[in-house]
N, CA, C and O atoms as CSV, one atom per row, in Angstrom:
chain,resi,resn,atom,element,x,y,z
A,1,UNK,N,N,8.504,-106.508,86.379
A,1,UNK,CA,C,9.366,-105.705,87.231
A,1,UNK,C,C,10.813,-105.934,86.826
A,1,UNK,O,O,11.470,-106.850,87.322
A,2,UNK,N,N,11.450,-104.846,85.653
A,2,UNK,CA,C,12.632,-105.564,85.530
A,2,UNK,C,C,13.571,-104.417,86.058
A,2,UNK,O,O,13.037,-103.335,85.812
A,3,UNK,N,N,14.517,-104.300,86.558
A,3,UNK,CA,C,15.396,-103.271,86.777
A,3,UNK,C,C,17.004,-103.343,86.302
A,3,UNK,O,O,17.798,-104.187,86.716
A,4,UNK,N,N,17.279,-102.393,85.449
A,4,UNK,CA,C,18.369,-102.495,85.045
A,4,UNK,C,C,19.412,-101.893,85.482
A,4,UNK,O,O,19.511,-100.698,85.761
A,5,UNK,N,N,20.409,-102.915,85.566
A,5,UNK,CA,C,21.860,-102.589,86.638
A,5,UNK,C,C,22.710,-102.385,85.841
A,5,UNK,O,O,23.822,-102.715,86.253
A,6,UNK,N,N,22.683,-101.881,84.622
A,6,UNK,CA,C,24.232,-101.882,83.451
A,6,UNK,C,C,23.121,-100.131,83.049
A,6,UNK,O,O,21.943,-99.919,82.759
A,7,UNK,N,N,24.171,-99.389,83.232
A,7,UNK,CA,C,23.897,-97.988,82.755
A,7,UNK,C,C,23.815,-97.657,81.271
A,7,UNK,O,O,24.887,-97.427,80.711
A,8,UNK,N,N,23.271,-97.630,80.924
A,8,UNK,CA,C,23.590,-97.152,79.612
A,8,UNK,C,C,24.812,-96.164,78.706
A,8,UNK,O,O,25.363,-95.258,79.330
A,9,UNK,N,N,25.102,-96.351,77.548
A,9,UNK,CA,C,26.082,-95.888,77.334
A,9,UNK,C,C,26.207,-94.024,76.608
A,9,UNK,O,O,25.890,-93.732,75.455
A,10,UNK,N,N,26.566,-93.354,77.315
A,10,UNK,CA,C,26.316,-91.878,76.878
A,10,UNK,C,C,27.248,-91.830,76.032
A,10,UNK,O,O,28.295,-92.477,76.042
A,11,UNK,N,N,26.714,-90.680,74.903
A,11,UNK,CA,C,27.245,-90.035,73.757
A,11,UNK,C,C,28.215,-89.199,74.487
A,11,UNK,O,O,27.967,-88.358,75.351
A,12,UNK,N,N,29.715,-89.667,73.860
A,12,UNK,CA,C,30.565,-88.552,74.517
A,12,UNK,C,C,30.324,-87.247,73.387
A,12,UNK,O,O,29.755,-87.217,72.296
A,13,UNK,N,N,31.084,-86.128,74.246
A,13,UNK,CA,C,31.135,-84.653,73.854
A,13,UNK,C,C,31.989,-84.667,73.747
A,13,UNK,O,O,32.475,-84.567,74.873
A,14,UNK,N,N,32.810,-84.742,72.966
A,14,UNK,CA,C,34.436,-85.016,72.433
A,14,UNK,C,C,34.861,-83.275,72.987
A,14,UNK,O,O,35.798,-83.068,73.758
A,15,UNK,N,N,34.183,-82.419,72.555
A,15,UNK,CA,C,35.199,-81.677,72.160
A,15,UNK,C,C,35.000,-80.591,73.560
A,15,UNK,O,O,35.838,-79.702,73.708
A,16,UNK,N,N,33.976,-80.712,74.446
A,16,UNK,CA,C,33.776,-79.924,75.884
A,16,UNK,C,C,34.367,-81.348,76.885
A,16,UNK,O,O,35.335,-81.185,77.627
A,17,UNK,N,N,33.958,-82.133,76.830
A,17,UNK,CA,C,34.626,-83.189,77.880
A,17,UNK,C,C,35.689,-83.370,78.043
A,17,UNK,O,O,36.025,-83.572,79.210
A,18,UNK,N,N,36.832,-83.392,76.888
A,18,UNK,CA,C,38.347,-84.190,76.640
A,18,UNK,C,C,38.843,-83.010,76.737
A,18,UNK,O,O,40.073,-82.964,76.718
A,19,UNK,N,N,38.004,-81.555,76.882
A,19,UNK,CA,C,39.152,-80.245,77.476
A,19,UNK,C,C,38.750,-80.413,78.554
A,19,UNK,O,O,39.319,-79.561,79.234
A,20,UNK,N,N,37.947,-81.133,79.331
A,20,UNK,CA,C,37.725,-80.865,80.848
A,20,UNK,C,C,38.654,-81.214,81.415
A,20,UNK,O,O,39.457,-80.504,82.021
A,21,UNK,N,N,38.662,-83.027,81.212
A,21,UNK,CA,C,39.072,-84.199,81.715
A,21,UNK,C,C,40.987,-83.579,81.270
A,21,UNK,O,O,41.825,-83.698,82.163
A,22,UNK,N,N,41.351,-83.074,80.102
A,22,UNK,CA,C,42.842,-82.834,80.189
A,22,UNK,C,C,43.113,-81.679,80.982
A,22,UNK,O,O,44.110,-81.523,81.687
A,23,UNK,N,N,42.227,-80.930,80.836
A,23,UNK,CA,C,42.331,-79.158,81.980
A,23,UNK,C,C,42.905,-80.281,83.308
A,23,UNK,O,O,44.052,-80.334,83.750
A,24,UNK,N,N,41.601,-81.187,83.783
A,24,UNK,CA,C,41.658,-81.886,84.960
A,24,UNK,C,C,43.079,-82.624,85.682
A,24,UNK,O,O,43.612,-82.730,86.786
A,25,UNK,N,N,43.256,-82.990,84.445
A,25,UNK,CA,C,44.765,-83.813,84.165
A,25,UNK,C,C,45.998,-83.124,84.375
A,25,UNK,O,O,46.959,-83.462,85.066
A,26,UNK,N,N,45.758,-81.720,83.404
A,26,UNK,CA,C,47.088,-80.570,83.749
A,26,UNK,C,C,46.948,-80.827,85.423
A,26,UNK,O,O,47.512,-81.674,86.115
A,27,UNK,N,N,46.066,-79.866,85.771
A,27,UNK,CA,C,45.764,-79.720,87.131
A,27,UNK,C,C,46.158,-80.544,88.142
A,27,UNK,O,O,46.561,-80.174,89.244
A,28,UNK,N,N,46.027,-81.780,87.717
A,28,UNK,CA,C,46.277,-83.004,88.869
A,28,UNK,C,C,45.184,-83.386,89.693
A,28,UNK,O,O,45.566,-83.974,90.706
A,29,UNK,N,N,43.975,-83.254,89.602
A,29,UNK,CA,C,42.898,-82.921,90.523
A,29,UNK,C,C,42.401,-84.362,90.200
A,29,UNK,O,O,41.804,-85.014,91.056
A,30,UNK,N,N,42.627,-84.802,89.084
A,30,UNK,CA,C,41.735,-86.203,88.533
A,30,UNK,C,C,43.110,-87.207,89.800
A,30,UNK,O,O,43.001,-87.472,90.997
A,31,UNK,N,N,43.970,-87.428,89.058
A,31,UNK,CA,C,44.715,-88.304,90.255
A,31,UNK,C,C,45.050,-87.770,91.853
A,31,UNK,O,O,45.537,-88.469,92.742
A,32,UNK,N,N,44.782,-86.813,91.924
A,32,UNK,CA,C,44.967,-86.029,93.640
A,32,UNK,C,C,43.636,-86.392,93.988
A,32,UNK,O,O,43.421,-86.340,95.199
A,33,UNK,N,N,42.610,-86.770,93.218
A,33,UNK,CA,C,41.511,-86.579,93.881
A,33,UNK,C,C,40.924,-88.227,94.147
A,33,UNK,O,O,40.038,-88.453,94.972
A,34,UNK,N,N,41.417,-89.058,93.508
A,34,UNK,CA,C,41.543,-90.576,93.283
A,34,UNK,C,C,42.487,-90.620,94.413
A,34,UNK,O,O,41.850,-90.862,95.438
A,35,UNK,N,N,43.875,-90.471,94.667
A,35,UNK,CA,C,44.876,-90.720,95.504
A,35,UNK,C,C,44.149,-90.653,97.142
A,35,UNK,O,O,44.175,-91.472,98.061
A,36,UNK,N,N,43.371,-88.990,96.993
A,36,UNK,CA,C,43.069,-88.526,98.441
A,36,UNK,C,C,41.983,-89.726,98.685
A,36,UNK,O,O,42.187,-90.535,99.590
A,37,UNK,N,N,41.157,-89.792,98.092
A,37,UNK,CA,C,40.055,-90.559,98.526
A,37,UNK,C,C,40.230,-91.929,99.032
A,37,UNK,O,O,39.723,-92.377,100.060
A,38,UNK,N,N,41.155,-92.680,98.038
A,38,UNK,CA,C,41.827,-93.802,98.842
A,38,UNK,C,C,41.916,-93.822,100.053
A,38,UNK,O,O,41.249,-94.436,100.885
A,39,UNK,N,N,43.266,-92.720,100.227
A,39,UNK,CA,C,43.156,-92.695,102.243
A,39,UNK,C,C,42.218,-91.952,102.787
A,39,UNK,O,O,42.063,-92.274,103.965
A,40,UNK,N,N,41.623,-91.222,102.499
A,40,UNK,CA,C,40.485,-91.130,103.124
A,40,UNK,C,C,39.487,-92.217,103.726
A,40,UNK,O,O,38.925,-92.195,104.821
A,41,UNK,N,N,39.414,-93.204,102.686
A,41,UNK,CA,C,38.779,-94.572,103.102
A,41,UNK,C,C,39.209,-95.398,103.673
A,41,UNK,O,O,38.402,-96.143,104.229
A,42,UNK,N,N,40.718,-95.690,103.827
A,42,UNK,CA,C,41.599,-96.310,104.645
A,42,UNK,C,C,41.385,-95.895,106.135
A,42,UNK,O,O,41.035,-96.629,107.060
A,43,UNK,N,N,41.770,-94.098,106.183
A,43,UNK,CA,C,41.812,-94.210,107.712
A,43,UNK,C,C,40.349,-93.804,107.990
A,43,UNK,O,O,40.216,-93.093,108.986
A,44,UNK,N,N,39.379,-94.071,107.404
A,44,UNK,CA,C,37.769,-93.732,107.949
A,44,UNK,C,C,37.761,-95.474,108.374
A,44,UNK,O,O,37.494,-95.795,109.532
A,45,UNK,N,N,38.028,-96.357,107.488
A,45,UNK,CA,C,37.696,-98.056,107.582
A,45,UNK,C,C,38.895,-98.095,109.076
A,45,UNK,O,O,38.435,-98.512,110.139
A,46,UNK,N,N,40.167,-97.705,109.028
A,46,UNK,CA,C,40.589,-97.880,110.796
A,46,UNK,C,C,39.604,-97.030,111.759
A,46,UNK,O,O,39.401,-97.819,112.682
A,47,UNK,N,N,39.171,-96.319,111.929
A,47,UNK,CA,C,38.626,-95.763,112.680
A,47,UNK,C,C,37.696,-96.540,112.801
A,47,UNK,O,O,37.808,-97.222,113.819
A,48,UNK,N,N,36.131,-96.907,111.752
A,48,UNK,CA,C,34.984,-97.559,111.857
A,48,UNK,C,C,35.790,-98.878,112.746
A,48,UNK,O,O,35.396,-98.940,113.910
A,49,UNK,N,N,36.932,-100.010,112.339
A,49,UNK,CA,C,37.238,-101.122,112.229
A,49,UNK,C,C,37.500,-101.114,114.292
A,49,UNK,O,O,37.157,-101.937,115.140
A,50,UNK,N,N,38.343,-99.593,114.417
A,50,UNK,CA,C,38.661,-99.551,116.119
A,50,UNK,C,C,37.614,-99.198,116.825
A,50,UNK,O,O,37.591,-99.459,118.028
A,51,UNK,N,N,36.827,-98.708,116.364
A,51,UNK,CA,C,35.716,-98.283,117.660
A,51,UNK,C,C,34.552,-99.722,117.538
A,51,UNK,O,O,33.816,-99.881,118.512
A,52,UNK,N,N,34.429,-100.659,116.426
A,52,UNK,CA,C,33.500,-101.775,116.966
A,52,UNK,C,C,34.327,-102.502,117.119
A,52,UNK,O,O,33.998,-103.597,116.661
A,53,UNK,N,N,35.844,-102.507,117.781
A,53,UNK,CA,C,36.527,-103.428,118.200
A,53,UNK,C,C,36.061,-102.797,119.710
A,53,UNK,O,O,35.384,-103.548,120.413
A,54,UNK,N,N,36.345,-101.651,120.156
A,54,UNK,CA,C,36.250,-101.153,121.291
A,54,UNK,C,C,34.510,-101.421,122.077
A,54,UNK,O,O,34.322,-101.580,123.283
A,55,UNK,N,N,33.466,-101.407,121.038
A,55,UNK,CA,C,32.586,-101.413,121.346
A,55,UNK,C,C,32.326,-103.297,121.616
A,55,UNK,O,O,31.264,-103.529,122.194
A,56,UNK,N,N,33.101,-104.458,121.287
A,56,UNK,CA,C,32.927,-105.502,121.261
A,56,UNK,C,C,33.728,-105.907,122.426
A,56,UNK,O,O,33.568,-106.922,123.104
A,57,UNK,N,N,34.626,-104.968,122.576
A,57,UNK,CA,C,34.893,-105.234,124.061
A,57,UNK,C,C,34.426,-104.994,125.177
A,57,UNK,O,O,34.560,-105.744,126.143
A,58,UNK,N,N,33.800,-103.884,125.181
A,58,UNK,CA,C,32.905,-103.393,125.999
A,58,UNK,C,C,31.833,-104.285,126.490
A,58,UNK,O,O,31.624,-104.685,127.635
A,59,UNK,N,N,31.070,-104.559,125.173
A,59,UNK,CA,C,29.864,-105.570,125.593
A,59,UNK,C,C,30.522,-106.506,126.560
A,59,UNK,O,O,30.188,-106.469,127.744
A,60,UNK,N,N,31.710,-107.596,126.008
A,60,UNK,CA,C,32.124,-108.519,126.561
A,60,UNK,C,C,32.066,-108.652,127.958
A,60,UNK,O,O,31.533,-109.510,128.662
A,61,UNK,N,N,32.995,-107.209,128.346
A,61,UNK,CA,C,33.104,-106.854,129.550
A,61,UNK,C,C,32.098,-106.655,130.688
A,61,UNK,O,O,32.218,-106.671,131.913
A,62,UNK,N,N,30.825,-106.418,129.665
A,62,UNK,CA,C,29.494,-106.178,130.964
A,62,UNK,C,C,28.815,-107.338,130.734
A,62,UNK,O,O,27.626,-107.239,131.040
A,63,UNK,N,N,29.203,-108.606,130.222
A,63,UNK,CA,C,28.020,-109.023,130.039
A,63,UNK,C,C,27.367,-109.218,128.864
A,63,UNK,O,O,26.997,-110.353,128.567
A,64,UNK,N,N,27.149,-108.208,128.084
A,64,UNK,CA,C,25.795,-107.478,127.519
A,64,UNK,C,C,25.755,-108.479,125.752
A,64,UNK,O,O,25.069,-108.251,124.755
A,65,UNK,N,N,27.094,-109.882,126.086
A,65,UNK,CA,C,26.939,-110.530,123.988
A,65,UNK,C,C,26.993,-111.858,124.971
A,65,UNK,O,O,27.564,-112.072,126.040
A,66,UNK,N,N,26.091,-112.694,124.073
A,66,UNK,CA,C,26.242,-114.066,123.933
A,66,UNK,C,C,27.806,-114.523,123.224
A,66,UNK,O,O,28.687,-115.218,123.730
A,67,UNK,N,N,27.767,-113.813,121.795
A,67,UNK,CA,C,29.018,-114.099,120.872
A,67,UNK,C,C,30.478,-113.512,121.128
A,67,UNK,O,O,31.104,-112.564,120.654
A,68,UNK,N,N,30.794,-114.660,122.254
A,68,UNK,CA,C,32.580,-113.866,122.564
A,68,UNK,C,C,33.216,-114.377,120.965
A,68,UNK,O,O,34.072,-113.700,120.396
A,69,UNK,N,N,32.975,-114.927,120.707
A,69,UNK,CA,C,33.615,-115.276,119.117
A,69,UNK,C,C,33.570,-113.905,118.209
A,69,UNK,O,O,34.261,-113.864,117.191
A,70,UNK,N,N,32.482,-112.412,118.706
A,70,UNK,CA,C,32.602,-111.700,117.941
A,70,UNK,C,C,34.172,-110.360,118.241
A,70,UNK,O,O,34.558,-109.465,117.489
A,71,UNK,N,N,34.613,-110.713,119.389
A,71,UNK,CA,C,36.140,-109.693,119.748
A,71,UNK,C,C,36.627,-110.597,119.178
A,71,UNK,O,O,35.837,-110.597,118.234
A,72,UNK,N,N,37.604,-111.763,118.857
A,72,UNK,CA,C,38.566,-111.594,118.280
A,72,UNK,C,C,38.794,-111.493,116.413
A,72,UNK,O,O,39.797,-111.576,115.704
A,73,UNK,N,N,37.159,-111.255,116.080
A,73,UNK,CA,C,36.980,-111.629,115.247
A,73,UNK,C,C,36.981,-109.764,114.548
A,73,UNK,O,O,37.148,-109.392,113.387
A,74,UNK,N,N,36.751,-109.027,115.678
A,74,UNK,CA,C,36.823,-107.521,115.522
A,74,UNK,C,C,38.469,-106.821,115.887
A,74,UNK,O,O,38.754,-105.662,115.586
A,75,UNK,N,N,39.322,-107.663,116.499
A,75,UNK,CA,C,40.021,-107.139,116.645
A,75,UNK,C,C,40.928,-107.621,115.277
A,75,UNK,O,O,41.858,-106.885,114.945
A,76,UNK,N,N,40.684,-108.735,114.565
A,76,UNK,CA,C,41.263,-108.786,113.514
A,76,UNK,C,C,41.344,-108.188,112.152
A,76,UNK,O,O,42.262,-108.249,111.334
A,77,UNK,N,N,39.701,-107.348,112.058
A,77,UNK,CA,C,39.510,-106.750,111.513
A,77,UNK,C,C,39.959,-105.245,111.192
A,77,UNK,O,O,39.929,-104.476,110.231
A,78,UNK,N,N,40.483,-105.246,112.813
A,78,UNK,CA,C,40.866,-103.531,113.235
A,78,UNK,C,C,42.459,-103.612,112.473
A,78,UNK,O,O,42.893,-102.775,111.681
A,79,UNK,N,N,43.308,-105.077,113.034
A,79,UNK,CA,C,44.856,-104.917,112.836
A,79,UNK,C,C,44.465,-104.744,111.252
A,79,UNK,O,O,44.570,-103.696,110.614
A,80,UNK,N,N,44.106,-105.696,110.879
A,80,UNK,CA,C,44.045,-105.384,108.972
A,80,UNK,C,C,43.705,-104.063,108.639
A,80,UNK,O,O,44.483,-103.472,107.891
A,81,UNK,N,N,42.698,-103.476,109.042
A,81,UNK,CA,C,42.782,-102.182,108.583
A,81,UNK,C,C,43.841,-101.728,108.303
A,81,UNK,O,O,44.324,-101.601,107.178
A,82,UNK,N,N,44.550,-101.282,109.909
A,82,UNK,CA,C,45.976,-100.687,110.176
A,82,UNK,C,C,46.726,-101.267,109.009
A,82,UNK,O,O,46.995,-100.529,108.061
A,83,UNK,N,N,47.013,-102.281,109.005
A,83,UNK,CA,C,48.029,-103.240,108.365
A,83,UNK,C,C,48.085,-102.808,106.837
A,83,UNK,O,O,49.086,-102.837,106.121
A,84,UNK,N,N,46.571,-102.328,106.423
A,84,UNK,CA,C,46.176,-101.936,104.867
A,84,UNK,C,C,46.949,-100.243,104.884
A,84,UNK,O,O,47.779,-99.834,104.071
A,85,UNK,N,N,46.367,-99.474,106.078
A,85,UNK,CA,C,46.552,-98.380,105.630
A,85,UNK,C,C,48.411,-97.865,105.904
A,85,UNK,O,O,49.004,-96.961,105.316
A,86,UNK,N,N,48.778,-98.495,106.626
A,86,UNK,CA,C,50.332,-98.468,106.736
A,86,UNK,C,C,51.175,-98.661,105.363
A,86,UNK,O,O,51.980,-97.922,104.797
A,87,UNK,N,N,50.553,-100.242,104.984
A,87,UNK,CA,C,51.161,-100.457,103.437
A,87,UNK,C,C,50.744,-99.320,102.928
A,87,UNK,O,O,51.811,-98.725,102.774
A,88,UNK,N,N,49.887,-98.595,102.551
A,88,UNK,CA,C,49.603,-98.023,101.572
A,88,UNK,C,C,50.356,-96.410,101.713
A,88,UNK,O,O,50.490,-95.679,100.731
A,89,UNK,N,N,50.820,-96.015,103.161
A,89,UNK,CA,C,51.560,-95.006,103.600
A,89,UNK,C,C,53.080,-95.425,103.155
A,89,UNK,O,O,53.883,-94.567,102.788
A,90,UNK,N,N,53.460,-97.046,103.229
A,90,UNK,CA,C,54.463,-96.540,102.622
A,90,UNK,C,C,55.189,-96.950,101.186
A,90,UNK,O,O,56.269,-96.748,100.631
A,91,UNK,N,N,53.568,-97.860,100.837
A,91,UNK,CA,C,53.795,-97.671,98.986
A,91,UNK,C,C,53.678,-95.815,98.246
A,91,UNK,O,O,54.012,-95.388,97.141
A,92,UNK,N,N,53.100,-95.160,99.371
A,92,UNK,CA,C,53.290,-93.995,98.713
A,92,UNK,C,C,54.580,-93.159,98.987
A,92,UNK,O,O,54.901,-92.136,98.383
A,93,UNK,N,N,55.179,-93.691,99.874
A,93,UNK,CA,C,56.259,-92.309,100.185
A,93,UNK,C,C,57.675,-93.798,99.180
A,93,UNK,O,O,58.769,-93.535,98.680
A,94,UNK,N,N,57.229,-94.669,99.235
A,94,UNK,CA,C,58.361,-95.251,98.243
A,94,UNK,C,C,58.336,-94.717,96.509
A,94,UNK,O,O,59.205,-94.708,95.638
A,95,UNK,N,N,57.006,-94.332,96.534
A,95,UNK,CA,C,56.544,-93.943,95.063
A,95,UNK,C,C,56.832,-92.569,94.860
A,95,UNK,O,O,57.080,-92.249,93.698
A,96,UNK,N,N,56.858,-91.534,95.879
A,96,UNK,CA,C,57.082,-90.271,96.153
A,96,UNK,C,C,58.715,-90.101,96.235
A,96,UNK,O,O,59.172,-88.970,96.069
A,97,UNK,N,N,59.533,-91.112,96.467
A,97,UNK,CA,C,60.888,-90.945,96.535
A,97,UNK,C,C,61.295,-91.386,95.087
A,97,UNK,O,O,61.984,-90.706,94.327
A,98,UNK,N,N,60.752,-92.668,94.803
A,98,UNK,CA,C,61.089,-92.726,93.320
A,98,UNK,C,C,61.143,-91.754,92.528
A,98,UNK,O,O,62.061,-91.526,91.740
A,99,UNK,N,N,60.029,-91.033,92.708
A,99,UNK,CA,C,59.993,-89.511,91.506
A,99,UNK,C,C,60.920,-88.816,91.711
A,99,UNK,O,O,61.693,-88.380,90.857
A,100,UNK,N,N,60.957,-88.607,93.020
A,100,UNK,CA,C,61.969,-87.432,93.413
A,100,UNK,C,C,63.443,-88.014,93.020
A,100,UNK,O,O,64.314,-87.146,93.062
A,101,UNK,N,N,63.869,-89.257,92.663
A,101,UNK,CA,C,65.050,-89.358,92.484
A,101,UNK,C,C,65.300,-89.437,90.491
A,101,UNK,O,O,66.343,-89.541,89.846
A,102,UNK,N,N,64.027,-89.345,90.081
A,102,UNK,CA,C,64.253,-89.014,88.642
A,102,UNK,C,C,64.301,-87.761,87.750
A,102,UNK,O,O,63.601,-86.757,87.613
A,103,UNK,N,N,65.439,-88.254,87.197
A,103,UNK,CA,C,65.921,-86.357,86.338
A,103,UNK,C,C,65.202,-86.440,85.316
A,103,UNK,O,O,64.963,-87.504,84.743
A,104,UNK,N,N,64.645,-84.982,84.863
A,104,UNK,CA,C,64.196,-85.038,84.041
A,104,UNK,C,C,64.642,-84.455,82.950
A,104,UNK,O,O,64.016,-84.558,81.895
């Protein structure tokens, strides 16, 4: 039973791929589409990170956990989120002003 975790290596198509991938590139779609997804995952991970903070309070509140050790351990998880996706709101608008202040 062996299963292999390293993909194998495909024959590139030099000459249909490297017009895709630069079409892609003109376009911006390869880094717009890398950029978006980032925050996309940022504010999906605050959202997931606030509602089982909310839901760990809840339990607390009725009763319903043995592990009070698991709220503060969710609410730390929630600020980091925030804390990640803020930096990253304003490594981008510092990176977005940089451009904008270069002549070309």
């Amino acid at each position: 039973m062996s299963t292999n975790f390293i993909t194998p290596i495909q024959r590139y198509n030099s000459s249909y791929q490297a017009d895709k991938i630069k079409n892609q590139a003109v376009e911006g779609e390869v880094g717009a589409s890398t950029f978006q997804g980032i925050f996309k995952d940022a504010i999906q991970n605050v959202k997931d990170t606030s509602k089982e903070y909310e839901y760990q309070q809840y339990l607390l509140a009725t009763g319903q956990t043995d592990d009070v050790h698991n709220v503060p351990i969710a609410a730390a998880k929630a600020q980091l989120s925030v804390d990640l996706l803020v930096q990253l709101r304003t490594k981008a608008l510092e990176s977005y002003n940089e451009l904008m202040r270069m002549s070309i």
